[in-house]
Coordinates of C-alpha atoms and ligand atoms in Angstrom, one line a residue:
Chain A
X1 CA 72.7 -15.4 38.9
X2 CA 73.2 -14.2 42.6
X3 CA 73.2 -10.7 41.6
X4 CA 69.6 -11.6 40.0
X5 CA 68.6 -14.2 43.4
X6 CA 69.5 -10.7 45.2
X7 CA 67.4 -8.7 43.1
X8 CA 64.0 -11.1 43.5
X9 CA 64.7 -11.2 47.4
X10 CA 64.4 -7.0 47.3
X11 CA 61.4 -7.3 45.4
X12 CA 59.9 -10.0 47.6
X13 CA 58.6 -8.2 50.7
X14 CA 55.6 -8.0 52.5
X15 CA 55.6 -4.2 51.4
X16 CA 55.8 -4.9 47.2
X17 CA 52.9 -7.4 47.7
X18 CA 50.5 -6.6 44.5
X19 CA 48.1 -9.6 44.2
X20 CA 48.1 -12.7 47.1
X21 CA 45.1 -15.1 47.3
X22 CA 41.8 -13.9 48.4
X23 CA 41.3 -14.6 51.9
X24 CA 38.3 -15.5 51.3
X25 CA 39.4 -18.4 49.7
X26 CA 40.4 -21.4 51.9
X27 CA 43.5 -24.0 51.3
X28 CA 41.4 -26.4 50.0
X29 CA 43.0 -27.3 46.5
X30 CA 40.3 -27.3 43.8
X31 CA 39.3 -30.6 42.2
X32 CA 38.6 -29.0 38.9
X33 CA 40.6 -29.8 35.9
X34 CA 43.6 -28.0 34.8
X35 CA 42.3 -24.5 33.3
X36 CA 38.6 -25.0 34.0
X37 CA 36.9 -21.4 34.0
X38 CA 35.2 -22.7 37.6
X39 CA 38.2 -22.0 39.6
X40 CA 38.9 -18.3 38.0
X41 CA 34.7 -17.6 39.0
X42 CA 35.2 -18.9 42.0
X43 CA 38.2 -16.6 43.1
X44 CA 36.3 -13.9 41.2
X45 CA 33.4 -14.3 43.5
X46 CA 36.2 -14.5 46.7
X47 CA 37.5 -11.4 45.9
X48 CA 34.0 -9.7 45.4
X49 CA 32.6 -10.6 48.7
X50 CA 36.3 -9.4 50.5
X51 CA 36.4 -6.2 49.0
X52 CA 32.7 -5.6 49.8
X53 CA 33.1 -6.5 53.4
X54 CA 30.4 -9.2 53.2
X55 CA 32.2 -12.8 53.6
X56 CA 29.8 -13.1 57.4
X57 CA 26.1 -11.6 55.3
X58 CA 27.2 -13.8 52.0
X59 CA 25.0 -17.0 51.3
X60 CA 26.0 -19.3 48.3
X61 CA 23.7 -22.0 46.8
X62 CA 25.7 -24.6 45.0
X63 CA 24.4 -26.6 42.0
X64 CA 24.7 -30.2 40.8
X65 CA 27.5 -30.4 38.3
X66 CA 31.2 -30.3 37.9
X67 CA 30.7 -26.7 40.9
X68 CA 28.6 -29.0 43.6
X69 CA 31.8 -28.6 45.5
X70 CA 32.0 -25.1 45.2
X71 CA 31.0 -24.9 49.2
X72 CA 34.2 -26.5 49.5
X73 CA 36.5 -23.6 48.6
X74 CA 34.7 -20.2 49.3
X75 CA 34.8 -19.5 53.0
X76 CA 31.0 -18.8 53.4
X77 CA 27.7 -20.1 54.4
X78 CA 26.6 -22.3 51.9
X79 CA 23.0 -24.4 51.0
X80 CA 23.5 -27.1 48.4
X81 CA 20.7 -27.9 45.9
X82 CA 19.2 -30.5 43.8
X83 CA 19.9 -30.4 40.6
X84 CA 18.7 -27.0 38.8
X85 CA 16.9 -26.0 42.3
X86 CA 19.2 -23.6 43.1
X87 CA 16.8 -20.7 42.5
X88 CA 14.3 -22.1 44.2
X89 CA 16.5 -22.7 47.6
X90 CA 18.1 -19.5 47.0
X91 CA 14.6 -17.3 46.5
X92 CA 13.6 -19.6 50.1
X93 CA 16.8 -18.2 51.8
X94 CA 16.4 -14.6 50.9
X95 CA 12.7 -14.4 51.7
X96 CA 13.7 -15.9 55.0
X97 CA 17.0 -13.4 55.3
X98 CA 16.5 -10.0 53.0
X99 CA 19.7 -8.4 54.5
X100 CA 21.5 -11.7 53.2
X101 CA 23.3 -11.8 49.8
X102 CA 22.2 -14.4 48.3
X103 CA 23.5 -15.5 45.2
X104 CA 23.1 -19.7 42.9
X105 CA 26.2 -20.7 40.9
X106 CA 25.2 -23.4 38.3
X107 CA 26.2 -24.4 35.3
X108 CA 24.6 -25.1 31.6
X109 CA 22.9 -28.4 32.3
X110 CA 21.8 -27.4 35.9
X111 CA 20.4 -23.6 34.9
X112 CA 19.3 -24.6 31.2
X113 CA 18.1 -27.9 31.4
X114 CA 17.1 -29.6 34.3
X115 CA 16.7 -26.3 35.9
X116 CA 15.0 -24.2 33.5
X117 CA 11.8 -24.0 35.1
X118 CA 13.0 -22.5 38.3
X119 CA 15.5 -20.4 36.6
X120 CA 12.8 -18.8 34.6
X121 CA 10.4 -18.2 37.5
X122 CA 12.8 -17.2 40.0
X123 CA 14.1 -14.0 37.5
X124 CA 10.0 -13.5 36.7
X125 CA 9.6 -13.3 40.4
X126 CA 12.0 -10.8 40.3
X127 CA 13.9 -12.8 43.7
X128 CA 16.3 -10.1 44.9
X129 CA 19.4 -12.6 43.9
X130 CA 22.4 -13.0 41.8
X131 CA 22.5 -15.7 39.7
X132 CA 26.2 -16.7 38.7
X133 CA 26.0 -18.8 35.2
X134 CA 28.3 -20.6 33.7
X135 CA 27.8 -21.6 29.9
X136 CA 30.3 -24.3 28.8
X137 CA 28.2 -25.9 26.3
X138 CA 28.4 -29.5 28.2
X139 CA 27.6 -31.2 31.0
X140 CA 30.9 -31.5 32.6
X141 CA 30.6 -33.5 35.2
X142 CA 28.9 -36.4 34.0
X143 CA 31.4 -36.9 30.9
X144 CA 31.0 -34.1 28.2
X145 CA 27.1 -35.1 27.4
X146 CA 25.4 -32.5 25.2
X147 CA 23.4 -29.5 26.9
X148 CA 20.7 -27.0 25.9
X149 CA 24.0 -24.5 25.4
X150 CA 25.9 -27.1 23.1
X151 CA 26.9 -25.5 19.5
X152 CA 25.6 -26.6 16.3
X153 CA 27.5 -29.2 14.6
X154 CA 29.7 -29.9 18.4
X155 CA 30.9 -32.9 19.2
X156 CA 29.9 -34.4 22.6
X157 CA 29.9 -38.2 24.1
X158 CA 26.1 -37.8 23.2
X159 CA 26.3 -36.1 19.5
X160 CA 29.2 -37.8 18.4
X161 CA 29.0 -36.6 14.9
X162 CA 28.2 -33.1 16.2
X163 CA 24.7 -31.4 17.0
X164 CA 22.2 -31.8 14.7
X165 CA 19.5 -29.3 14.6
X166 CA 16.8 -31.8 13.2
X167 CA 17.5 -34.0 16.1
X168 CA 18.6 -32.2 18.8
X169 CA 16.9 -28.5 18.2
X170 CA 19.3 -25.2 19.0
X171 CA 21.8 -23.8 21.0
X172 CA 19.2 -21.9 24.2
X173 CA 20.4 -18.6 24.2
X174 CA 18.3 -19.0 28.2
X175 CA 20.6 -15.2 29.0
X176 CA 18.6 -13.7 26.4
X177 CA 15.7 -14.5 26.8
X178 CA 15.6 -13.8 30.8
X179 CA 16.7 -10.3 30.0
X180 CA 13.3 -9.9 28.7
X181 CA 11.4 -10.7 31.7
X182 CA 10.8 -7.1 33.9
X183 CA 12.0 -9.4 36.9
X184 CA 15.7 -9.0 35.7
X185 CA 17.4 -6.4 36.8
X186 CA 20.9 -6.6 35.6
X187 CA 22.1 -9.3 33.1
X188 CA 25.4 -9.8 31.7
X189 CA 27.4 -12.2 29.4
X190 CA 31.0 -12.6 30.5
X191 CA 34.2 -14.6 29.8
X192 CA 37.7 -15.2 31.9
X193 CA 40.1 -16.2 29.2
X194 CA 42.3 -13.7 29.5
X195 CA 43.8 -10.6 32.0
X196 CA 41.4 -8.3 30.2
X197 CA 38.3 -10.2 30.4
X198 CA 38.9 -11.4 33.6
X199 CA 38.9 -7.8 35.2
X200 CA 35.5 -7.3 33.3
X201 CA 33.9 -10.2 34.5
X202 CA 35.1 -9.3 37.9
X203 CA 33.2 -5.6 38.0
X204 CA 30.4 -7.4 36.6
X205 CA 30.1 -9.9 39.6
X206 CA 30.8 -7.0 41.5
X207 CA 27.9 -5.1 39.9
X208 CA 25.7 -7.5 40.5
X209 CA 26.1 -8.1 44.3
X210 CA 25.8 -4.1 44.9
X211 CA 22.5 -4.5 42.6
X212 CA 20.8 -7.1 45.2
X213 CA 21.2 -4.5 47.8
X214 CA 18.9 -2.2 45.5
X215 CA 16.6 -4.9 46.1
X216 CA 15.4 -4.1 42.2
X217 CA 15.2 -7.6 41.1
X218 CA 17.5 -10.2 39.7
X219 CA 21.2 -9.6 38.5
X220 CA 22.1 -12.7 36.4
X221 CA 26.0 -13.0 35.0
X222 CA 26.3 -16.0 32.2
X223 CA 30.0 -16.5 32.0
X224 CA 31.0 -17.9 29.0
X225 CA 33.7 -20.8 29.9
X226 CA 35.2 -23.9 28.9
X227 CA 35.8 -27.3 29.4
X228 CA 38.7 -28.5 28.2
X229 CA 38.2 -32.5 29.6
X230 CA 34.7 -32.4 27.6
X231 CA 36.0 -30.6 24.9
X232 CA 39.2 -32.6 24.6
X233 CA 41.5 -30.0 23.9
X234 CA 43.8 -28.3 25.8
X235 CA 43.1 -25.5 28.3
X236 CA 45.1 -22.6 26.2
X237 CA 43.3 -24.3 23.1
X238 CA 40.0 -24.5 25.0
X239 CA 40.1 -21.1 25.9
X240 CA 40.7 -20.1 21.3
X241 CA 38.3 -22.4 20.5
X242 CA 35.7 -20.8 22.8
X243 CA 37.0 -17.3 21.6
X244 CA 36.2 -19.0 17.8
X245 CA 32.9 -20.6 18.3
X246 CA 31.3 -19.8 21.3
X247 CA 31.2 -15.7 21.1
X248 CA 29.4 -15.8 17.8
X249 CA 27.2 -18.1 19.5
X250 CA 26.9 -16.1 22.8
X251 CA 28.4 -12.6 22.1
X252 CA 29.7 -10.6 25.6
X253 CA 28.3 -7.5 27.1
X254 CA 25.8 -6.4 29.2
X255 CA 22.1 -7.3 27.8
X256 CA 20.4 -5.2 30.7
X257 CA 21.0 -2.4 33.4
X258 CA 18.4 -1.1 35.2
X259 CA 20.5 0.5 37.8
X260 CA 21.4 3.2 35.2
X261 CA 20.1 6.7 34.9
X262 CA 18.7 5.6 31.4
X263 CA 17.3 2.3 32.0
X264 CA 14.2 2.4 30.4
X265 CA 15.6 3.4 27.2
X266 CA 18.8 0.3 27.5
X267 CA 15.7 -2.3 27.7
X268 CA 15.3 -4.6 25.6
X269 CA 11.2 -4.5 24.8
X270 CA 9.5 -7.2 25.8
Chain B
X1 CA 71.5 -6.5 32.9
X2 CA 67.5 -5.9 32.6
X3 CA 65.6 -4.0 35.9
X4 CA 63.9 -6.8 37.5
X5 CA 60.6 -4.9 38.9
X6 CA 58.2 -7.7 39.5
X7 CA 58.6 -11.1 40.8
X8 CA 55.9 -14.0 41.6
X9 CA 55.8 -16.9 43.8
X10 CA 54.0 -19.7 42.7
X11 CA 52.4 -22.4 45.3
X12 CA 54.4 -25.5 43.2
X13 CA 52.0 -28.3 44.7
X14 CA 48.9 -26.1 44.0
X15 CA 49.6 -25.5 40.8
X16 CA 48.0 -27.6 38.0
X17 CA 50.1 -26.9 35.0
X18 CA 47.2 -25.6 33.1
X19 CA 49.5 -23.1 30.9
X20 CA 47.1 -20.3 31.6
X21 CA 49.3 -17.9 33.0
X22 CA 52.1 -18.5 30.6
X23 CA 50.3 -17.3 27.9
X24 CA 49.2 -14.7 29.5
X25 CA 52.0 -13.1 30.8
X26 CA 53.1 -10.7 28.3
X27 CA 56.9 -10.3 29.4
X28 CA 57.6 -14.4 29.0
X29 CA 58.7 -14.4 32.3
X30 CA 56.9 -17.5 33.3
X31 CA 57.3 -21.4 31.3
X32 CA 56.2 -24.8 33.0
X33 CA 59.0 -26.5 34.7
X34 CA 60.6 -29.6 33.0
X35 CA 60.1 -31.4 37.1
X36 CA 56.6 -32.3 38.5
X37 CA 55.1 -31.9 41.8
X38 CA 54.0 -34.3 43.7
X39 CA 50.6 -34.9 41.9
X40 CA 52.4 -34.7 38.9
X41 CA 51.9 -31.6 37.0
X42 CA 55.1 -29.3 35.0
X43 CA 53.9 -26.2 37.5
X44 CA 54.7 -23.0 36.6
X45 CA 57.8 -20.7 37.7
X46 CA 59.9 -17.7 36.9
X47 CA 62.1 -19.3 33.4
X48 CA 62.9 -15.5 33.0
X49 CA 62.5 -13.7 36.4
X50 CA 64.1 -10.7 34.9
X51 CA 61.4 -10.3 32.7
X52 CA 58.5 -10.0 35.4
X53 CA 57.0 -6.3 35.4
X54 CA 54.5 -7.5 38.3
X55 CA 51.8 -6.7 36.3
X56 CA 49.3 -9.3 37.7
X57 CA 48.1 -10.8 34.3
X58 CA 49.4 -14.7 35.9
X59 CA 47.2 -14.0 38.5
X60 CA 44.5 -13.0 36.7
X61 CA 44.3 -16.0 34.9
X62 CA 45.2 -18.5 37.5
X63 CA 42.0 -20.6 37.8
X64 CA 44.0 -22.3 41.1
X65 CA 44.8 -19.0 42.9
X66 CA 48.5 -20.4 43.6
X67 CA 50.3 -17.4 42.3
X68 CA 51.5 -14.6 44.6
X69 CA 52.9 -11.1 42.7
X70 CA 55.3 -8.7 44.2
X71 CA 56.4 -5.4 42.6
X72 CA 58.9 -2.7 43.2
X73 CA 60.7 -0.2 41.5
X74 CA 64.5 -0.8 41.7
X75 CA 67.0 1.5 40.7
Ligands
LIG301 C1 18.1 -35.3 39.2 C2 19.5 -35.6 38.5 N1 19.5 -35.8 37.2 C3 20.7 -36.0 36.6 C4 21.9 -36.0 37.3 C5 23.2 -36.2 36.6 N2 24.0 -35.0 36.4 C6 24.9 -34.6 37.3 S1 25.7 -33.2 36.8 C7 24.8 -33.1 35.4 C8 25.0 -32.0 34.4 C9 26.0 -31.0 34.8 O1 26.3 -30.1 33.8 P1 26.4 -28.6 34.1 O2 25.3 -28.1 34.9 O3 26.6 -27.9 32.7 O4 27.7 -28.5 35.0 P2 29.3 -28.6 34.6 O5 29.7 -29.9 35.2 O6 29.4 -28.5 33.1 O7 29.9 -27.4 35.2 C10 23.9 -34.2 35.3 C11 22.9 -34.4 34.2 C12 21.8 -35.7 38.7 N3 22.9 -35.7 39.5 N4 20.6 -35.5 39.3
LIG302 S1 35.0 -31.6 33.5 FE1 35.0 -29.6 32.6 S2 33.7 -28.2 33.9 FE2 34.3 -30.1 35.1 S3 36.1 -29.6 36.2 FE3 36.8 -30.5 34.3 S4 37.1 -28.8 32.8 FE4 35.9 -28.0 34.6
LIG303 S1 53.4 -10.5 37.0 FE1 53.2 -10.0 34.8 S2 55.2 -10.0 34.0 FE2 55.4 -11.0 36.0 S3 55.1 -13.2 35.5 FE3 53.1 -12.4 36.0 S4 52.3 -11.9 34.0 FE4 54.5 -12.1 33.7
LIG304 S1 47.7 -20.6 35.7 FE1 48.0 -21.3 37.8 S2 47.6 -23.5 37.8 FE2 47.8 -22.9 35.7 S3 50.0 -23.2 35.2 FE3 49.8 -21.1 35.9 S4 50.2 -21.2 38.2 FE4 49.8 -23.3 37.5
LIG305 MG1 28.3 -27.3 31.8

């Protein structure tokens, strides 16, 4: 066991280090729940801005939901909204400050419900912002209530015998249809369940910052994500179940580029 | 003995249990401890430390950022 204790302390120096915590993070311990896809996004988005050198030109506009505290943990200047304003306050801040990145985080209930309206208009404006999304099917915060997002036949505190179309209408696929609208420059469906996807989602956030400096419209990245305290399962269980039922439902991949060469030809037709 | 390459750190009162980075790591290096930190929670550590390649996956994974990865080769 020494020889082993001896063979960890040559590996841990200052010279083998291969991943540490984004700086851009600060020490402030998360109030998420164990697992929730909010805190892997969030040090997504931390690592973005450090690597692009942008943490001082970086403006964040925080939702109402389970993320309202999001201001909390990335080191940045941030506006909080009303519920499903974010758009809106962040379209105001990047008229005001062009050479700002600008970018809402908001979840299902804020973006797709409450918020649809400005959510629509701002990507039909075109508002030179990123537009972080993420799609757990529930309203987390308030106790696991059905959303717009919520799957057929899903149990939530408010469909307790599972979504029922005749009563409750369909799952809003809201990423596909504001792919359609000329205003959206890049949009992309995402997930963060495992190593793999994780790095993906990560170049897509990525993407989508060095897209608002193009100043050609709005870069919006839905990632998919779970809540395991609304979904009453486990996080490792959350995370197969949303593999199961959710990607069906919301398939991953890019739905829009026009930063490529082709773009005209990888548009959907309005 | 096995070549121990990779070794992590993980920030015991940060971490939330969540069993994330477990299942991720493809070397089962990591397990949750049977002990609790302070707010409760089995957190994470090296059950297998020989195992650990440093191949980042835990981190990867880690919606609470508490995990640290080094990586060497070692003759
Ligand atoms: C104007 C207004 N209406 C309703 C609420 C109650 N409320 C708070 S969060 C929330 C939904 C949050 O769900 P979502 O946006 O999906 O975020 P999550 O917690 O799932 O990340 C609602 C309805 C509110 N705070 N303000
Ligand atoms: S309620 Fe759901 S969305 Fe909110 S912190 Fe917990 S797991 Fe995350
Ligand atoms: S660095 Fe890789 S091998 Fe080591 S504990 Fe993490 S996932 Fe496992
Ligand atoms: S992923 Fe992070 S929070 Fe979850 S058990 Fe592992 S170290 Fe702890
Ligand atoms: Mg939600």
């Amino acid at each position: 066991m020494s020889v082993l204790a001896d063979r960890i302390k040559e590996i841990i120096k200052p010279e083998n280090l291969v991943y540490a915590k984004s700086p851009v993070l600060n020490d402030d311990i998360m109030h998420y729940c164990p697992g929730c896809s909010h805190g892997v996004v969030h040090r997504l988005i931390a690592e973005v801005i450090d690597e692009m050198g942008i943490q001082d030109q970086t403006i964040g506009v925080s939702p109402v939901g389970c993320s309202v505290f999001a201001y909390k943990y990335i080191d940045i200047d941030w506006q909080e909204a009303a519920h499903g304003r974010a758009p809106a306050v962040a379209t105001g801040i990047k008229r005001v400050l062009p050479d700002k990145y600008v970018f809402s985080y908001q979840g299902d209930g804020d973006l797709a419900a409450i918020g649809t309206a400005e959510t629509f208009h701002a990507v039909n404006r075109g508002e030179n912002i990123v537009m972080i999304f993420i799609n757990n099917a529930i309203y987390g915060m308030t106790g696991g209530q059905m959303a717009p997002t919520t799957l057929v036949g899903q149990i939530t505190s408010t469909t307790p015998y599972g979504r029922n179309v005749d009563l409750n209408g369909y799952p809003l696929k809201i990423t596909e249809l504001l792919a359609q609208l000329p205003g959206a420059a890049y949009v992309t469906r995402q997930s963060v369940q495992n190593p793999a996807a994780v790095r993906k989602a990560k170049k897509a956030i990525r993407k989508a910052f060095e897209v608002q400096a193009l100043k050609k419209g709005t870069a919006f990245v839905e990632v998919v994500s779970t809540c395991s305290s609304g979904w009453k399962l486990n996080p490792v269980d959350s995370n197969k179940w949303m593999e199961e039922n959710m990607f069906p439902q919301y398939p991953l991949g890019d739905l829009k580029d026009s930063s490529r060469a082709d773009a005209d030809l990888y548009r959907i037709k309005g | 003995m096995a070549k121990v390459r990779g070794a992590v750190i993980v920030d015991t009162e940060v971490c939330k249990g969540c069993n994330l980075c477990v299942v991720a790591c493809p070397t089962q290096t990591l397990a949750l401890n049977r002990n609790v930190n302070n707010k409760g929670y089995h957190y994470s550590y090296m059950e297998n430390p020989e195992n650990c390649t440093g191949c980042t996956n835990c981190s990867a994974v880690c919606p609470d950022s508490c995990i640290t990865v080094y990586r060497a080769k070692i003759e």
